[in-house]
Short mmCIF file of C-alpha atoms and ligand atoms in Angstrom, two decimals:
data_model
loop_
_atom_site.label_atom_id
_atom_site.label_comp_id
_atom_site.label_asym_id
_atom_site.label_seq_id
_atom_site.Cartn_x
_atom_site.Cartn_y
_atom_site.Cartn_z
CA UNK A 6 41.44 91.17 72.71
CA UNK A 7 40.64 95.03 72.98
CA UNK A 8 40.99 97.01 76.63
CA UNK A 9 38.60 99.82 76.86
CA UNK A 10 38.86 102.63 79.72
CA UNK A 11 36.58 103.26 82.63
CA UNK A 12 35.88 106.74 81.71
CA UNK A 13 35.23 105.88 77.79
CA UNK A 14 37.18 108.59 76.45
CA UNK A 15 40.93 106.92 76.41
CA UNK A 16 42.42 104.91 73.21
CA UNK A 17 41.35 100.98 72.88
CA UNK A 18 44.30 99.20 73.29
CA UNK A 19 46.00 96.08 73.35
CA UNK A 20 47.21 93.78 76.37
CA UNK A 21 50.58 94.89 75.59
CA UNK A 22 49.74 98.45 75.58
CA UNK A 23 47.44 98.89 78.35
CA UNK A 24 49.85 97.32 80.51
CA UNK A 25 53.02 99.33 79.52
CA UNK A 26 50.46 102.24 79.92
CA UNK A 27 49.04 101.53 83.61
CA UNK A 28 46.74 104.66 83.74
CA UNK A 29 44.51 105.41 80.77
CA UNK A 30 44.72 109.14 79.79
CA UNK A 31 41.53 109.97 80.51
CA UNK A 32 42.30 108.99 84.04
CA UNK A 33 40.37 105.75 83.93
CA UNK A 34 41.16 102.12 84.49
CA UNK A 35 41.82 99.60 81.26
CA UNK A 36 39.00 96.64 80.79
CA UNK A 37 38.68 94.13 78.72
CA UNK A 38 36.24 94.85 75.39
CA UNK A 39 34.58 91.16 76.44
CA UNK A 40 35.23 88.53 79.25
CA UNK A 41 36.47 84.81 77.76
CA UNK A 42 34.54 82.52 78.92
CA UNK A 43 35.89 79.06 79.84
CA UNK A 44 33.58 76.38 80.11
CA UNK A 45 32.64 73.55 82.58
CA UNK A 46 34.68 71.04 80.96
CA UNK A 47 37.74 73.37 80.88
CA UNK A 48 37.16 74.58 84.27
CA UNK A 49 37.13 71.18 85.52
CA UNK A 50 40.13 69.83 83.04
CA UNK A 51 42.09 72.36 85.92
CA UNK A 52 42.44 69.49 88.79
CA UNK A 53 45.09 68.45 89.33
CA UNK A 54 47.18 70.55 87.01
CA UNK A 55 50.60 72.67 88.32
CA UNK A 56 49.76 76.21 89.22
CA UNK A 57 52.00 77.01 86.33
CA UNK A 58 49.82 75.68 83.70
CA UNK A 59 46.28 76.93 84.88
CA UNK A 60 47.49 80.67 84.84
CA UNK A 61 48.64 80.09 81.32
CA UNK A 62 45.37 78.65 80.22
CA UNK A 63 43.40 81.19 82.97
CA UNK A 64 45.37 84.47 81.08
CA UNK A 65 45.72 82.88 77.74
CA UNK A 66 43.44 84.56 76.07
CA UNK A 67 43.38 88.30 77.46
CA UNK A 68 47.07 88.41 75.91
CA UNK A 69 45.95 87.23 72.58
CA UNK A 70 48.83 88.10 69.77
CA UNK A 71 50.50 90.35 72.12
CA UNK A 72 53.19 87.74 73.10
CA UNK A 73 53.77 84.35 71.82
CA UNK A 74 52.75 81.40 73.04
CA UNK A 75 56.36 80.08 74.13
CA UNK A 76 57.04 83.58 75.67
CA UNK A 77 54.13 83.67 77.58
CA UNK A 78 54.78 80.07 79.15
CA UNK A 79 58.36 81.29 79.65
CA UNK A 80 57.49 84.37 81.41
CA UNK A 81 54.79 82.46 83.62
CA UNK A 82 57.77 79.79 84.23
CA UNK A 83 60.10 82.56 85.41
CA UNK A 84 57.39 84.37 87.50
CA UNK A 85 56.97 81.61 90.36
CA UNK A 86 60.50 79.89 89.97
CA UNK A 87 61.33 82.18 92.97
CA UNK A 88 58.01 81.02 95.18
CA UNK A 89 58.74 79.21 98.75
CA UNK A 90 56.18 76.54 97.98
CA UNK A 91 55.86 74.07 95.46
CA UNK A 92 52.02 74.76 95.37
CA UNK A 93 52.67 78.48 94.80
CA UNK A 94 49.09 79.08 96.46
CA UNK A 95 47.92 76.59 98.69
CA UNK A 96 44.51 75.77 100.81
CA UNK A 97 44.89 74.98 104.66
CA UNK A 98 41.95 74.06 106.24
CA UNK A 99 40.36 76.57 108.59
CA UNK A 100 37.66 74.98 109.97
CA UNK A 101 33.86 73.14 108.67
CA UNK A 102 33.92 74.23 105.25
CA UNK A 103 36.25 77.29 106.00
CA UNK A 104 39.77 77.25 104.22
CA UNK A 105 42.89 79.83 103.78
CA UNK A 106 44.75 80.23 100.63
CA UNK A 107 48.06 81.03 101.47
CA UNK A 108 49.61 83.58 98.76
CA UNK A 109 52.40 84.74 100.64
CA UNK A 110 55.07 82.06 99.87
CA UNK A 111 56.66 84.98 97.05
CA UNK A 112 59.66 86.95 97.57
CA UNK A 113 58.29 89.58 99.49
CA UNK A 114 55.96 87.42 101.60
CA UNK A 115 52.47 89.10 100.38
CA UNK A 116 50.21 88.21 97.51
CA UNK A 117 51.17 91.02 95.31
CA UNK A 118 54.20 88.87 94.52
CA UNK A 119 51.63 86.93 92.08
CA UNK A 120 51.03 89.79 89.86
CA UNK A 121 53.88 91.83 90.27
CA UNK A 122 56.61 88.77 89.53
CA UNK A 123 55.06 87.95 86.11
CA UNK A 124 54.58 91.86 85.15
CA UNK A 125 57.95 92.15 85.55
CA UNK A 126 59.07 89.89 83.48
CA UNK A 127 56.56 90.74 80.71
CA UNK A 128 57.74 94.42 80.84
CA UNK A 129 60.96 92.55 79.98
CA UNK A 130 60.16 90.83 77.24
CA UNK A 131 57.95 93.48 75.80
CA UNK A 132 60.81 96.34 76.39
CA UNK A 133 63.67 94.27 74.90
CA UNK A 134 61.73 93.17 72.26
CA UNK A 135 61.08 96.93 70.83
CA UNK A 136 64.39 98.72 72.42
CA UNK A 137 62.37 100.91 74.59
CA UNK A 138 63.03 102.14 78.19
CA UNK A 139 60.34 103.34 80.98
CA UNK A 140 60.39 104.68 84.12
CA UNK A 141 58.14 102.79 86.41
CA UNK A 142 56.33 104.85 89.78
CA UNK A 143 54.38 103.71 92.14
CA UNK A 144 52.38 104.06 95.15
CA UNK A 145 52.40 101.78 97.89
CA UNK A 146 50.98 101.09 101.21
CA UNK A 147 53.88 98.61 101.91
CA UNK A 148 53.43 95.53 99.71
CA UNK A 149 53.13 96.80 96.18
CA UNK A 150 56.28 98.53 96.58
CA UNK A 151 57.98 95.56 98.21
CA UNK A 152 57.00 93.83 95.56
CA UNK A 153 57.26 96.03 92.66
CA UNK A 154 61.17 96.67 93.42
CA UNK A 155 61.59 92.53 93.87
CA UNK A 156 60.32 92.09 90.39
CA UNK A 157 62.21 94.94 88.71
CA UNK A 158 65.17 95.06 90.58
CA UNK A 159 68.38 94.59 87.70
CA UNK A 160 66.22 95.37 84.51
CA UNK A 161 68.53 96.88 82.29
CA UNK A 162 65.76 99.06 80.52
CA UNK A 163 63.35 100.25 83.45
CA UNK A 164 63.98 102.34 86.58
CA UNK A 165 61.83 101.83 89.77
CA UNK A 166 60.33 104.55 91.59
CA UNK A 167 58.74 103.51 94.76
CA UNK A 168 56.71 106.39 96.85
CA UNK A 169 55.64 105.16 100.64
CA UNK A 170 54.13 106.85 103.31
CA UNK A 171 56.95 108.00 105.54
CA UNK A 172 56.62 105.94 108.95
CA UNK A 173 53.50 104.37 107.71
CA UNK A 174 55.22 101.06 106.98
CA UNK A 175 56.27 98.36 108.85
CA UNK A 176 59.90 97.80 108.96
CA UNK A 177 59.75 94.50 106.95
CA UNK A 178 57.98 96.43 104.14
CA UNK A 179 60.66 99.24 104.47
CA UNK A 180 63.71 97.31 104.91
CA UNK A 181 62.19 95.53 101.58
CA UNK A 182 62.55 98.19 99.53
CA UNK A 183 65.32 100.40 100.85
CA UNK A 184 67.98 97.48 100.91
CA UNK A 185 67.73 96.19 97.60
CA UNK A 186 71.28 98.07 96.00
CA UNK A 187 70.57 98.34 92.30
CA UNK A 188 71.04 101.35 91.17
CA UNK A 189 67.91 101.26 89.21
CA UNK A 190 66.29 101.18 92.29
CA UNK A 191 64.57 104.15 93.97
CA UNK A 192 62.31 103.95 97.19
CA UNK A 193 61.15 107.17 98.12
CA UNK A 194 59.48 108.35 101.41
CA UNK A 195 56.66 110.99 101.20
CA UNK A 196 55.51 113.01 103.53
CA UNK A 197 51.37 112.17 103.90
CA UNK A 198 49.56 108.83 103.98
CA UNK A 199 49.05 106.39 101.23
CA UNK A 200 46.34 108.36 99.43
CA UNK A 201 48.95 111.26 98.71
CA UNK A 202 51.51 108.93 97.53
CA UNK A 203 48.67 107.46 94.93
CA UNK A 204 47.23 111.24 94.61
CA UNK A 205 51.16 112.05 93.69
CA UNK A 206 50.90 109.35 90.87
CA UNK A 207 48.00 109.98 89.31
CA UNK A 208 49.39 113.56 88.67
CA UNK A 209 52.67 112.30 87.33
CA UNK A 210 50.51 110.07 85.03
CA UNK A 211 47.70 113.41 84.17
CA UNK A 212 51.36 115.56 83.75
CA UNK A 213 51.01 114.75 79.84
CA UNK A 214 54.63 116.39 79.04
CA UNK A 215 56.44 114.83 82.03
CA UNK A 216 54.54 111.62 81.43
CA UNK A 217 56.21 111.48 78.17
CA UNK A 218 59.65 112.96 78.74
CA UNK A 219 60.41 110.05 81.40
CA UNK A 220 58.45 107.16 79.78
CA UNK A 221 56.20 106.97 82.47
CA UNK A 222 54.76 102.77 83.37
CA UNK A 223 52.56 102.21 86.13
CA UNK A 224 52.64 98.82 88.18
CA UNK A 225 50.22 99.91 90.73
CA UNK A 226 47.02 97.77 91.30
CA UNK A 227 45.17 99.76 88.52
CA UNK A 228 47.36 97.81 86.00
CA UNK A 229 45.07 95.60 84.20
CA UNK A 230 47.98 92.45 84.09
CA UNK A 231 47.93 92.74 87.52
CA UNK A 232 44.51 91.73 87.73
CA UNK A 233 44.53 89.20 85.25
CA UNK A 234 47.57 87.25 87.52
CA UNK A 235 45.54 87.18 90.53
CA UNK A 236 42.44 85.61 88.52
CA UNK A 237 44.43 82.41 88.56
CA UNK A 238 43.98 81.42 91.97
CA UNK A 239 40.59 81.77 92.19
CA UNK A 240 40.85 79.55 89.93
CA UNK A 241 43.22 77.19 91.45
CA UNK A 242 41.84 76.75 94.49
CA UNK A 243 38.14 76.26 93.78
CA UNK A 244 39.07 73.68 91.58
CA UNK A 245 40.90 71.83 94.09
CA UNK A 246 37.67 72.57 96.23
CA UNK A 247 35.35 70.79 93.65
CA UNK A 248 34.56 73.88 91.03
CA UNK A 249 33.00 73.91 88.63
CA UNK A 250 30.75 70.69 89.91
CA UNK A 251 30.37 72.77 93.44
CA UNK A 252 30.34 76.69 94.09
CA UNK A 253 32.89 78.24 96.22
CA UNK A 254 32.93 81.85 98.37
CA UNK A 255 35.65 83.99 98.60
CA UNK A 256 36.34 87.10 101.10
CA UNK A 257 39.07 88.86 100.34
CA UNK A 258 40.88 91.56 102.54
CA UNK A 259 40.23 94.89 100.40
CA UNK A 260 41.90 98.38 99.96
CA UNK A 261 42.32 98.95 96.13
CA UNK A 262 39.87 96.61 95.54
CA UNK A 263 42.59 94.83 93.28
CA UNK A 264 42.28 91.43 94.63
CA UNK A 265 39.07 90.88 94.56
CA UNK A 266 37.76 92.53 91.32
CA UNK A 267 40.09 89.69 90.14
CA UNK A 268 37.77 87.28 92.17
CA UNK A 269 34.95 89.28 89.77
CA UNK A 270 36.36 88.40 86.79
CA UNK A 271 36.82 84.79 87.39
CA UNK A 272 33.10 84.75 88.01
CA UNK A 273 32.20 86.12 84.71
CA UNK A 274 34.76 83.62 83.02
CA UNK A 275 32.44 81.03 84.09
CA UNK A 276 33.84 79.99 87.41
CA UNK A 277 30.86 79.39 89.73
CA UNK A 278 31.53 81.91 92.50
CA UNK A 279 28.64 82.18 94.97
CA UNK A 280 29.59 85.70 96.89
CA UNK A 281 32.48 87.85 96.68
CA UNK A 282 32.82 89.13 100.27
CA UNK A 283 34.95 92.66 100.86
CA UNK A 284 36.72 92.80 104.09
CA UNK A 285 37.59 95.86 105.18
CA UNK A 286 39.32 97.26 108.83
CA UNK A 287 38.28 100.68 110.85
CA UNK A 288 38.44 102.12 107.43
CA UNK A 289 35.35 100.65 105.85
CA UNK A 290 34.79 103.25 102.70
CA UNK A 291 33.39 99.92 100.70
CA UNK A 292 31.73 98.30 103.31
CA UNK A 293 29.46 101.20 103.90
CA UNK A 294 29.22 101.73 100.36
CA UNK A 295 27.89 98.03 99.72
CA UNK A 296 25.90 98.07 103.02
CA UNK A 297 24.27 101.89 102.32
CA UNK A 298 25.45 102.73 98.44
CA UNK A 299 27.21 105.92 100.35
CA UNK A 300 30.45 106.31 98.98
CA UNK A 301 32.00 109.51 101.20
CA UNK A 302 35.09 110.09 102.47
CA UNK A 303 35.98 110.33 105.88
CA UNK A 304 39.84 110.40 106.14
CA UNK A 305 42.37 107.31 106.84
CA UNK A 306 42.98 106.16 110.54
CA UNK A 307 46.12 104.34 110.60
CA UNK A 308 45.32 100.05 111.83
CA UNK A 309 47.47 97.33 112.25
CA UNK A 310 46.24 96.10 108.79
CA UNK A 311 48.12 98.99 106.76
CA UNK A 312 48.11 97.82 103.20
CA UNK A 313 44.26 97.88 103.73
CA UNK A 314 44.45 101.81 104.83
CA UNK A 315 42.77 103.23 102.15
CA UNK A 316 39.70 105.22 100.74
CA UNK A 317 40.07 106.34 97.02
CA UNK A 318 40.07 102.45 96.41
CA UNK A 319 41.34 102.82 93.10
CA UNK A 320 40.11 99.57 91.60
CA UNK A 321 36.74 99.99 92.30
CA UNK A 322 36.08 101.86 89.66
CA UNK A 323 36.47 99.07 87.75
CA UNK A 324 33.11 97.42 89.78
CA UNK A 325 31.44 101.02 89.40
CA UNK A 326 31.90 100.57 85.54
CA UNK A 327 30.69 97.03 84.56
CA UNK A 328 27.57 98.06 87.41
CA UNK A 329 26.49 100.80 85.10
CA UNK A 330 26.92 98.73 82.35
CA UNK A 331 30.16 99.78 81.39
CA UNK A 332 29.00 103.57 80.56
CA UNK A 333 32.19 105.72 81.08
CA UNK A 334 30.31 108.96 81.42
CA UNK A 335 28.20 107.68 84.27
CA UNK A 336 31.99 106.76 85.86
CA UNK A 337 33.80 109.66 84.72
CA UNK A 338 30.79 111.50 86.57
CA UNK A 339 31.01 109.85 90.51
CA UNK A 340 35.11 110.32 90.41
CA UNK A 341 34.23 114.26 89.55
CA UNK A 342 32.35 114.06 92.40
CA UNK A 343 34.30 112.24 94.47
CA UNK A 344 37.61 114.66 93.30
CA UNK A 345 35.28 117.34 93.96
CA UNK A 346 33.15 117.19 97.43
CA UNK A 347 34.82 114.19 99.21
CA UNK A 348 32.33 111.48 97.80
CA UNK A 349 28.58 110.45 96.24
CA UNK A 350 26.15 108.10 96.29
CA UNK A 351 25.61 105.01 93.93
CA UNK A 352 22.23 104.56 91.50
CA UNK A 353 19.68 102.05 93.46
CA UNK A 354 20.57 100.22 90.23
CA UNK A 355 23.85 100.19 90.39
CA UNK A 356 23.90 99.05 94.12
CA UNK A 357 21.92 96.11 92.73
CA UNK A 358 23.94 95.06 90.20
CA UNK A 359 27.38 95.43 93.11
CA UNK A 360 25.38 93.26 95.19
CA UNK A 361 24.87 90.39 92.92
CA UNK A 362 28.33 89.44 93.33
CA UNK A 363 29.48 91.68 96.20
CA UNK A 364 28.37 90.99 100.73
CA UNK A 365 30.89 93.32 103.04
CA UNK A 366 31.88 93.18 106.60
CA UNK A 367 33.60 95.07 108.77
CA UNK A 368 36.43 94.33 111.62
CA UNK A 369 37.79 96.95 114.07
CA UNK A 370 41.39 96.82 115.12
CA UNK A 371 40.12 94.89 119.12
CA UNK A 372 38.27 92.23 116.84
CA UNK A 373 41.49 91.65 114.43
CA UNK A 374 43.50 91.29 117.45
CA UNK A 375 41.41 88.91 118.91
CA UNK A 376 40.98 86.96 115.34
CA UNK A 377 44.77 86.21 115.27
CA UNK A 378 44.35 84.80 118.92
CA UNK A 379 41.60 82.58 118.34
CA UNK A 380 42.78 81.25 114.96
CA UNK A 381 45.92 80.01 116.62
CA UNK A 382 44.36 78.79 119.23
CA UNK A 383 41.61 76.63 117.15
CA UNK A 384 43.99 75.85 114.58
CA UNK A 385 47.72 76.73 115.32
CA UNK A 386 47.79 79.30 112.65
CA UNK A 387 49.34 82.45 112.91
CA UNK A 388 47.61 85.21 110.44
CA UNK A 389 48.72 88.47 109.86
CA UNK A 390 46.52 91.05 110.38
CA UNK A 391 44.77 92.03 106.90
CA UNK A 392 44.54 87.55 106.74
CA UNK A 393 42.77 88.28 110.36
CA UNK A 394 40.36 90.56 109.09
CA UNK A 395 39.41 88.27 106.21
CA UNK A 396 39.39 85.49 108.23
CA UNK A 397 36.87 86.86 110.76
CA UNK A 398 34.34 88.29 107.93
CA UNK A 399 34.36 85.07 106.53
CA UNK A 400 33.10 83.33 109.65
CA UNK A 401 30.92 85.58 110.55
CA UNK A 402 29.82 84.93 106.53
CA UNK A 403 30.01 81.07 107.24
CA UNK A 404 26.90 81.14 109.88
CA UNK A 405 24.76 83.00 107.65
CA UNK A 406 25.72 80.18 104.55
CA UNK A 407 27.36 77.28 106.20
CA UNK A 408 26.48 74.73 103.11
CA UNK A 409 28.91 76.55 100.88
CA UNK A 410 32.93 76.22 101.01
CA UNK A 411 34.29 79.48 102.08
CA UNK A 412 37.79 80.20 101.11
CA UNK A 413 39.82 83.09 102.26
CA UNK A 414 42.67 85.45 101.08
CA UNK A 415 45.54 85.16 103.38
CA UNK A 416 47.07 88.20 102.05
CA UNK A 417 50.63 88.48 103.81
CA UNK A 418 52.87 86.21 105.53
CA UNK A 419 52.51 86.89 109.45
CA UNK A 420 56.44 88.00 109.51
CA UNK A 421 55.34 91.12 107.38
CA UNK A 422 53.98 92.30 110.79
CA UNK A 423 55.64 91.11 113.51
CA UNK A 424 54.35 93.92 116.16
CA UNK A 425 50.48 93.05 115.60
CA UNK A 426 51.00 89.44 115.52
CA UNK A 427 53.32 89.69 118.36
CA UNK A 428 50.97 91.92 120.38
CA UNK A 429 47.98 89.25 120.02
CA UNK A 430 49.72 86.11 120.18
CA UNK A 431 53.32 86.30 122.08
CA UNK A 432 54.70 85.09 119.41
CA UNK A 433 56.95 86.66 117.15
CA UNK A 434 56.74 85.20 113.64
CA UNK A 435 60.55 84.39 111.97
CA UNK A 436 61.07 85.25 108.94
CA UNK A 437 61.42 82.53 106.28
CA UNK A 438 64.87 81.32 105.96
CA UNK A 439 65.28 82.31 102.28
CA UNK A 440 65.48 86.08 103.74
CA UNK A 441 66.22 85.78 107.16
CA UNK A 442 69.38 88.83 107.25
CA UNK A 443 67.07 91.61 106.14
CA UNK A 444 67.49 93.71 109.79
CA UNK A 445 71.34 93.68 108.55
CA UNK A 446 71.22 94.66 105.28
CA UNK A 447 71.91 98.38 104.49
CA UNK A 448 68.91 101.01 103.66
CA UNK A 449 69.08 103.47 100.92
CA UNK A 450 65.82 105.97 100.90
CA UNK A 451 65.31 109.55 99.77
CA UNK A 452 62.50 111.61 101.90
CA UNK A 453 60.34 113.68 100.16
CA UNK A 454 57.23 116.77 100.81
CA UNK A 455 54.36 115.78 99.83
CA UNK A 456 54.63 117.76 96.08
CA UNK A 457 54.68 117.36 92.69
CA UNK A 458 57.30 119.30 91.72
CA UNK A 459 59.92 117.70 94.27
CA UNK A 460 59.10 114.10 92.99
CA UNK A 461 59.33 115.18 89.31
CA UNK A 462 62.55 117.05 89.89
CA UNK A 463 64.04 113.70 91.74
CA UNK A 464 63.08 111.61 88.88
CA UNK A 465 64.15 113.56 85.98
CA UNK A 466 67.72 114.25 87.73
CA UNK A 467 67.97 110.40 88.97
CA UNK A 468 67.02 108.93 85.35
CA UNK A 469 69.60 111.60 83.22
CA UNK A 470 72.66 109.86 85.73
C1 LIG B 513 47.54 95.12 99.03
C2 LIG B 513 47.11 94.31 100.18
C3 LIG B 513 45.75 94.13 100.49
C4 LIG B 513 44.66 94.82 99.70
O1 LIG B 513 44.60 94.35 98.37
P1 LIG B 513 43.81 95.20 97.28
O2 LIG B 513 44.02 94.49 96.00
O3 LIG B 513 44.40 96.57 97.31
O4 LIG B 513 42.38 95.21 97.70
C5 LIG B 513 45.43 93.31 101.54
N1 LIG B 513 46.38 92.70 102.28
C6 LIG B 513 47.69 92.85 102.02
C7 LIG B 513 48.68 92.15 102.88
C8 LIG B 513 48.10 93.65 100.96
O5 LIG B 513 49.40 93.78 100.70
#
């Protein structure tokens, strides 16, 4: 199993590589070469089965000979052990033919946990395995970082670098990162919004010399494994929903796009997915681009759905690519332009191929408010805001296509954002037991400017202690 990049110009790698690498060097995103397909019989040989055991037959073959059968199953074992539920991801019942899957029963309370736990200990395995040691830096609007530093946290041969928006965070995301006390730990707070904290990366990983010096890894969502964990559940659940005898829907709550490109690639494994629906808050880059094929800028407002507060949606590319029929030079020309004058516009053909899989809605911050009222008061559930925003897409989506079962993301644990879910519901969500002394833990955080240099000097001095 090859990876090729989005902008055609990078090395082919394997799984192993292109996830110790993150970024390709020609600033594109790793692909697979070819999609596995799995067929009906295999799809449906899923009922049933522990959560476990369909993500090792789900990611079986993207790994190929990269790791071993019995260190694969080992590292999927160790991934989840930590996981609240016994289901890992499981379906609660919304409403007629409307159901949430809950992936916020990890560490950190937010689906990222999915990808993010089993990276880390495949980075593990892979690192030990060859005596090599990275740095790992990321960007995060809360939950990546959360997440990232969970799974890492301890590893004798990688160091953590975690760059947030300074007061852009709620305090559960912060206090996630910032109390953890290995030393190999590093959360950093940047001056600027999420996009500066990614922009910041994506230099570290174009500085070629630095890049190399520190043993630069990326974990962010443009890290192909990451994708390939969060295939499983759509998986999972549409099985237990009837797949492959009866199509599903999914809406997912979008930033990076991350999610539900994974949603994409379960599709074109064989898994009958009817529509892929992007949910986006006030900032709606993608659902203006799906609705109008206008891709422009026009700067972040901060919602109460933060880890959706995004416009260079990173992932996306990845949909840009396989719509122009995977032609890197047709990518590697809209992120010029994009880099260049703010945004562009997609082909007429492209735009068809994006909405054969792809519908997109839109909810402003009033109408996620009033989406985590009504959903407890129809069904007692409490949603955090990005779930809210999903959650009301999807039944807006349900009138339109009643006859097929709608399933949506539930994205974060309604703890992760106490204010928001406070503020609509007056109630203020507890935290799960398992973490329940995180306001008394101590913080440890280093501020930054928003610049290059600073967060290169930081990491070269923290690395050499
Ligand atoms: C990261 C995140 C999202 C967005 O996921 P993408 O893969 O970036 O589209 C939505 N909700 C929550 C709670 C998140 O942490």
């Amino acid at each position: 199993m090859k990876y090729v990049s989005t902008r055609g110009q990078a090395p082919v790698l394997d799984f192993e590589e292109a996830m110790l690498t993150g970024l390709a060097r020609d600033g594109g995103l790793y692909v697979p070469q070819d999609i596995p397909r799995m067929s009906a019989d295999e799809i449906a040989a899923l009922a049933g089965v522990p959560y476990e055991e369909v993500a090792y037959r789900v990611m079986r073959p993207f790994v190929a000979r990269s790791f071993s059968d019995d260190d694969f199953r080992a590292a999927i074992s160790r991934a989840y052990a930590g996981f609240g539920h016994a289901a890992r991801a499981p379906l609660v019942q919304m409403g007629p033919n409307h159901f949430l899957l809950e992936l916020f029963h990890g560490p950190t309370l937010a689906f990222k946990d999915f990808a993010m736990q089993l990276i880390g200990q495949l980075f593990q395995t892979a690192l030990a395995r060859s005596n090599r040691r990275v740095t790992i830096v990321g960007a995060t609007s809360g939950d990546t970082g959360s997440a990232a530093i969970e799974a890492f946290r301890g590893l004798g041969s990688v160091d953590v670098f975690i760059l947030y928006p300074h007061g852009r965070v709620s305090e559960v995301q912060r206090r996630q990162m910032t109390t953890p006390d290995e030393a190999n730990v590093h959360a950093v707070a940047v001056d600027g919004d999420f996009d500066d904290c990614q922009a910041l990366v994506k230099a570290m990983f174009n500085d070629f010399a630095f890049r190399d010096r520190v043993g630069l890894a990326g974990v962010n969502s443009i890290n192909w494994a990451r994708v390939l964990a969060q295939v499983v559940y759509y998986f999972s659940s549409a099985v237990s929903l009837g797949a492959p005898h009866r199509p599903v829907s999914f809406t997912v709550p979008t930033g990076n796009f991350g999610d539900i490109f994974a949603g994409y690639i379960a599709k074109q494994m064989g898994l009958p997915i009817d529509r892929l629906v992007i949910a986006t808050n006030q900032n709606d880059i993608l659902h203006r681009c799906i609705a109008g094929g206008d891709y422009t800028k026009q700067g972040v407002r901060a919602s109460i759905s933060p880890s959706m507060d995004i416009e260079v949606s990173s992932n996306f590319e990845r949909a840009l690519f396989m719509a122009h029929d995977r032609d890197g030079s047709a990518v590697n020309g809209l992120m010029d332009e994009l880099a260049t004058s703010g945004g562009f516009r997609v082909s007429e053909n492209a735009m068809t191929a994006l909405r054969a899989d792809y519908d997109s809605g839109m909810v402003d911050e009033a109408g996620t408010s009033a989406t985590i009222t009504r959903a407890l008061a129809t069904t007692g559930e409490l949603l955090c805001p990005h779930s809210a925003v999903g959650v009301d897409v999807a039944e807006r989506h349900l009138q339109s296509a009643p006859a097929t079962p709608m399933i949506t993301l539930a994205t974060a644990h309604p703890a992760k954002f106490p204010d928001a879910v406070e503020a609509a519901t007056g109630i203020r969500p507890p935290l799960p037991n398992r973490m329940s002394d995180l306001y008394e833990r101590n913080e440890r955080v280093v501020r930054i400017d928003n610049s290059l240099s600073a967060i290169e000097t930081l990491i070269e001095e923290r690395i050499a202690k």
